[in-house]
mmCIF file of C-alpha atoms in Angstrom:
data_model
loop_
_atom_site.group_PDB
_atom_site.id
_atom_site.type_symbol
_atom_site.label_atom_id
_atom_site.label_comp_id
_atom_site.label_asym_id
_atom_site.label_seq_id
_atom_site.Cartn_x
_atom_site.Cartn_y
_atom_site.Cartn_z
ATOM 1 C CA MET A 1 68.576 121.547 98.916
ATOM 2 C CA GLN A 2 71.119 118.837 99.690
ATOM 3 C CA THR A 3 70.227 115.714 101.597
ATOM 4 C CA LYS A 4 71.783 114.748 104.906
ATOM 5 C CA PRO A 5 75.421 113.831 104.421
ATOM 6 C CA ASN A 6 76.370 110.203 104.859
ATOM 7 C CA VAL A 7 79.568 109.991 106.948
ATOM 8 C CA VAL A 8 81.272 106.607 107.246
ATOM 9 C CA ALA A 9 84.227 105.811 109.501
ATOM 10 C CA VAL A 10 86.595 102.908 108.849
ATOM 11 C CA CYS A 11 88.317 101.494 111.928
ATOM 12 C CA GLY A 12 91.551 99.728 111.021
ATOM 13 C CA SER A 13 92.039 98.139 114.439
ATOM 14 C CA MET A 14 91.500 94.508 115.351
ATOM 15 C CA ARG A 15 91.938 95.127 119.100
ATOM 16 C CA ASP A 16 88.886 94.612 121.351
ATOM 17 C CA GLY A 17 89.583 97.677 123.484
ATOM 18 C CA SER A 18 90.637 99.816 120.529
ATOM 19 C CA HIS A 19 91.282 103.481 121.267
ATOM 20 C CA THR A 20 90.967 104.119 117.534
ATOM 21 C CA ARG A 21 87.418 102.757 117.582
ATOM 22 C CA THR A 22 86.627 104.842 120.669
ATOM 23 C CA ALA A 23 87.942 108.021 119.021
ATOM 24 C CA LEU A 24 86.031 107.283 115.808
ATOM 25 C CA ARG A 25 82.807 106.945 117.790
ATOM 26 C CA HIS A 26 83.388 110.499 119.064
ATOM 27 C CA VAL A 27 84.019 111.660 115.491
ATOM 28 C CA LEU A 28 80.778 110.050 114.306
ATOM 29 C CA ASP A 29 78.809 111.467 117.254
ATOM 30 C CA ALA A 30 79.947 114.967 116.247
ATOM 31 C CA ALA A 31 79.086 114.319 112.598
ATOM 32 C CA GLU A 32 75.620 113.127 113.603
ATOM 33 C CA GLU A 33 75.108 116.195 115.789
ATOM 34 C CA SER A 34 76.065 118.239 112.714
ATOM 35 C CA GLY A 35 73.227 116.661 110.726
ATOM 36 C CA ALA A 36 74.876 113.617 109.159
ATOM 37 C CA GLU A 37 73.801 110.011 108.995
ATOM 38 C CA THR A 38 76.710 107.896 110.227
ATOM 39 C CA GLU A 39 78.057 104.371 110.079
ATOM 40 C CA LEU A 40 81.142 102.645 111.469
ATOM 41 C CA ILE A 41 82.921 99.976 109.464
ATOM 42 C CA ASP A 42 84.616 97.849 112.101
ATOM 43 C CA VAL A 43 87.035 95.535 110.267
ATOM 44 C CA ARG A 44 86.616 92.903 112.994
ATOM 45 C CA GLU A 45 83.019 92.344 111.893
ATOM 46 C CA TYR A 46 83.892 91.398 108.314
ATOM 47 C CA ASP A 47 85.424 88.303 106.775
ATOM 48 C CA LEU A 48 87.897 90.094 104.558
ATOM 49 C CA PRO A 49 90.626 87.941 103.020
ATOM 50 C CA ILE A 50 93.926 89.565 102.125
ATOM 51 C CA PHE A 51 93.319 91.427 98.891
ATOM 52 C CA ASP A 52 94.235 89.378 95.841
ATOM 53 C CA PRO A 53 93.264 90.904 92.483
ATOM 54 C CA ASP A 54 93.215 87.421 90.907
ATOM 55 C CA GLU A 55 90.494 86.161 93.276
ATOM 56 C CA ASP A 56 86.774 86.906 93.257
ATOM 57 C CA GLU A 57 85.855 89.363 96.003
ATOM 58 C CA SER A 58 84.042 88.061 99.061
ATOM 59 C CA ALA A 59 80.531 89.285 99.854
ATOM 60 C CA ASP A 60 81.977 91.298 102.756
ATOM 61 C CA ALA A 61 84.495 93.008 100.462
ATOM 62 C CA VAL A 62 81.707 93.952 98.070
ATOM 63 C CA GLU A 63 79.662 95.301 101.002
ATOM 64 C CA ILE A 64 82.515 97.404 102.415
ATOM 65 C CA LYS A 65 83.202 98.858 98.980
ATOM 66 C CA ARG A 66 79.514 99.713 98.530
ATOM 67 C CA ILE A 67 79.325 101.464 101.906
ATOM 68 C CA ILE A 68 82.434 103.531 101.191
ATOM 69 C CA ARG A 69 81.396 104.301 97.603
ATOM 70 C CA GLU A 70 77.986 105.577 98.770
ATOM 71 C CA ALA A 71 79.470 107.759 101.524
ATOM 72 C CA ASP A 72 79.684 111.514 101.124
ATOM 73 C CA SER A 73 82.555 111.648 103.634
ATOM 74 C CA VAL A 74 84.828 108.885 104.881
ATOM 75 C CA ILE A 75 86.857 109.048 108.081
ATOM 76 C CA LEU A 76 89.820 106.675 108.085
ATOM 77 C CA GLY A 77 91.212 105.637 111.447
ATOM 78 C CA SER A 78 94.201 103.458 112.229
ATOM 79 C CA PRO A 79 96.428 102.709 115.163
ATOM 80 C CA VAL A 80 100.095 103.470 114.589
ATOM 81 C CA TYR A 81 102.014 100.269 113.842
ATOM 82 C CA HIS A 82 105.747 100.638 113.266
ATOM 83 C CA GLY A 83 105.398 104.244 112.101
ATOM 84 C CA SER A 84 102.578 103.525 109.664
ATOM 85 C CA TYR A 85 99.048 102.094 109.600
ATOM 86 C CA THR A 86 97.859 98.564 110.347
ATOM 87 C CA ALA A 87 97.623 95.697 107.887
ATOM 88 C CA ALA A 88 93.872 95.534 108.648
ATOM 89 C CA PHE A 89 93.460 99.144 107.547
ATOM 90 C CA ARG A 90 95.629 98.619 104.491
ATOM 91 C CA ASN A 91 93.666 95.544 103.464
ATOM 92 C CA VAL A 92 90.387 97.503 103.409
ATOM 93 C CA HIS A 93 92.114 100.289 101.504
ATOM 94 C CA ASP A 94 93.565 97.800 98.985
ATOM 95 C CA TYR A 95 90.041 96.712 98.062
ATOM 96 C CA CYS A 96 89.009 100.328 97.426
ATOM 97 C CA SER A 97 90.058 102.472 94.501
ATOM 98 C CA PHE A 98 88.881 105.428 92.430
ATOM 99 C CA ASP A 99 85.296 104.144 92.368
ATOM 100 C CA GLU A 100 85.143 104.390 96.152
ATOM 101 C CA PHE A 101 87.203 107.528 96.828
ATOM 102 C CA GLU A 102 87.345 109.847 93.830
ATOM 103 C CA ASP A 103 86.007 113.304 94.799
ATOM 104 C CA THR A 104 85.004 112.031 98.250
ATOM 105 C CA THR A 105 85.762 114.093 101.347
ATOM 106 C CA VAL A 106 88.135 112.104 103.587
ATOM 107 C CA GLY A 107 89.216 112.755 107.170
ATOM 108 C CA LEU A 108 92.185 111.102 108.863
ATOM 109 C CA LEU A 109 92.739 109.903 112.420
ATOM 110 C CA ALA A 110 95.781 108.082 113.810
ATOM 111 C CA VAL A 111 96.147 106.760 117.344
ATOM 112 C CA ALA A 112 99.570 106.079 118.857
ATOM 113 C CA GLY A 113 100.434 104.144 121.966
ATOM 114 C CA GLY A 114 103.520 106.349 122.180
ATOM 115 C CA GLY A 115 104.249 109.816 120.931
ATOM 116 C CA SER A 116 104.555 109.625 117.158
ATOM 117 C CA TYR A 117 101.739 109.546 114.614
ATOM 118 C CA ALA A 118 102.833 111.998 111.887
ATOM 119 C CA SER A 119 104.136 109.407 109.423
ATOM 120 C CA THR A 120 100.941 107.368 109.777
ATOM 121 C CA LEU A 121 98.836 110.389 108.834
ATOM 122 C CA ASP A 122 101.223 111.138 105.941
ATOM 123 C CA HIS A 123 100.954 107.568 104.623
ATOM 124 C CA MET A 124 97.157 107.654 104.866
ATOM 125 C CA ARG A 125 96.973 111.020 103.106
ATOM 126 C CA ILE A 126 99.251 109.898 100.268
ATOM 127 C CA THR A 127 97.260 106.734 99.605
ATOM 128 C CA VAL A 128 93.931 108.592 99.644
ATOM 129 C CA ARG A 129 95.245 111.238 97.282
ATOM 130 C CA GLY A 130 96.430 108.387 95.060
ATOM 131 C CA VAL A 131 92.778 107.434 94.506
ATOM 132 C CA HIS A 132 91.690 111.085 94.159
ATOM 133 C CA GLY A 133 90.006 111.557 97.521
ATOM 134 C CA TRP A 134 89.743 115.099 98.945
ATOM 135 C CA VAL A 135 91.601 114.981 102.267
ATOM 136 C CA LEU A 136 90.473 117.485 104.880
ATOM 137 C CA PRO A 137 93.307 119.726 106.112
ATOM 138 C CA HIS A 138 92.168 119.132 109.705
ATOM 139 C CA GLN A 139 93.395 115.735 110.891
ATOM 140 C CA VAL A 140 93.664 114.119 114.299
ATOM 141 C CA GLY A 141 96.640 112.412 115.886
ATOM 142 C CA ILE A 142 96.348 111.016 119.396
ATOM 143 C CA ARG A 143 99.522 110.373 121.394
ATOM 144 C CA ASN A 144 99.817 108.104 124.427
ATOM 145 C CA ALA A 145 96.358 106.686 123.805
ATOM 146 C CA TYR A 146 96.373 104.637 127.004
ATOM 147 C CA GLU A 147 96.280 107.898 128.985
ATOM 148 C CA GLN A 148 93.683 109.709 126.861
ATOM 149 C CA PHE A 149 90.474 107.809 127.631
ATOM 150 C CA GLU A 150 88.552 106.832 130.722
ATOM 151 C CA ASN A 151 85.413 104.688 130.324
ATOM 152 C CA GLY A 152 85.229 105.583 126.631
ATOM 153 C CA GLU A 153 85.448 109.322 127.248
ATOM 154 C CA PHE A 154 88.321 111.712 126.596
ATOM 155 C CA VAL A 155 90.357 112.876 129.568
ATOM 156 C CA ASP A 156 91.688 115.947 127.714
ATOM 157 C CA GLU A 157 88.977 118.405 126.635
ATOM 158 C CA ASP A 158 91.165 120.017 123.940
ATOM 159 C CA LEU A 159 91.858 116.621 122.365
ATOM 160 C CA GLU A 160 88.161 115.810 122.458
ATOM 161 C CA ASP A 161 87.376 119.145 120.753
ATOM 162 C CA ARG A 162 89.946 118.461 117.998
ATOM 163 C CA THR A 163 88.539 114.973 117.479
ATOM 164 C CA ARG A 164 84.944 116.197 117.348
ATOM 165 C CA LYS A 165 85.972 118.921 114.894
ATOM 166 C CA LEU A 166 86.923 116.174 112.436
ATOM 167 C CA GLY A 167 83.358 114.841 112.538
ATOM 168 C CA GLN A 168 81.887 118.318 112.221
ATOM 169 C CA GLN A 169 84.032 119.059 109.186
ATOM 170 C CA ALA A 170 83.245 115.689 107.616
ATOM 171 C CA ALA A 171 79.572 116.671 107.728
ATOM 172 C CA GLU A 172 80.126 120.307 106.758
ATOM 173 C CA TYR A 173 82.339 119.581 103.749
ATOM 174 C CA ALA A 174 80.670 116.353 102.599
ATOM 175 C CA PHE A 175 79.332 117.924 99.416
ATOM 176 C CA ILE A 176 82.254 120.211 98.636
ATOM 177 C CA THR A 177 83.704 120.273 95.164
ATOM 178 C CA PRO A 178 86.952 122.158 95.663
ATOM 179 C CA ASP A 179 88.046 124.421 92.833
ATOM 180 C CA VAL A 180 91.655 123.463 92.299
ATOM 181 C CA THR A 181 92.275 126.249 89.816
ATOM 182 C CA SER A 182 93.898 129.551 90.577
ATOM 183 C CA ALA A 183 94.350 132.797 88.688
ATOM 184 C CA GLU A 184 97.901 131.721 87.846
ATOM 185 C CA ALA A 185 96.766 128.343 86.539
ATOM 186 C CA ASP A 186 94.016 129.962 84.470
ATOM 187 C CA GLU A 187 96.548 132.404 82.971
ATOM 188 C CA ALA A 188 98.989 129.574 82.190
ATOM 189 C CA ALA A 189 96.224 127.593 80.486
ATOM 190 C CA ALA A 190 95.207 130.640 78.441
ATOM 191 C CA ASP A 191 98.819 131.176 77.311
ATOM 192 C CA ASP A 192 99.084 127.593 75.942
#
């Protein structure tokens, strides 16, 4: 029998009233209701210098890496900045590599003040795949974030359901080991 999954969310927003942080709390609530233990890494709470591979890592960098490495699922959340993710998100991600992400289930969430978030999700997915994380097909993009929340709650029930689904799937697929082979790949390997 497997233990309770450990689902960690990383909030790449420095803003006090962050809609990304609010959405991630909903994701983690759903993961917890699905049987997971949860934790939020709020980048504002850590003293994390800009990543420099020639410098010794700070205690906070070591701690963030440990939390992510020990997670069964990681949810990455970032506001949309200039069609991509924030520098705060990227800095956390720069500290993390294969040791933290390889074979880890990863969910993605992007929050836009306007209407476009697709490239942010694409950039996040590419960088996670670059360190061999397993990215969930279900991802969440939130448009016009200023209109989507009231007192920390979603205004749109469908958007809330999609966001909560990310947390449910993070818990459900935390221990998955996807089989990336297919009949065609097995036949090709046998022919070699």
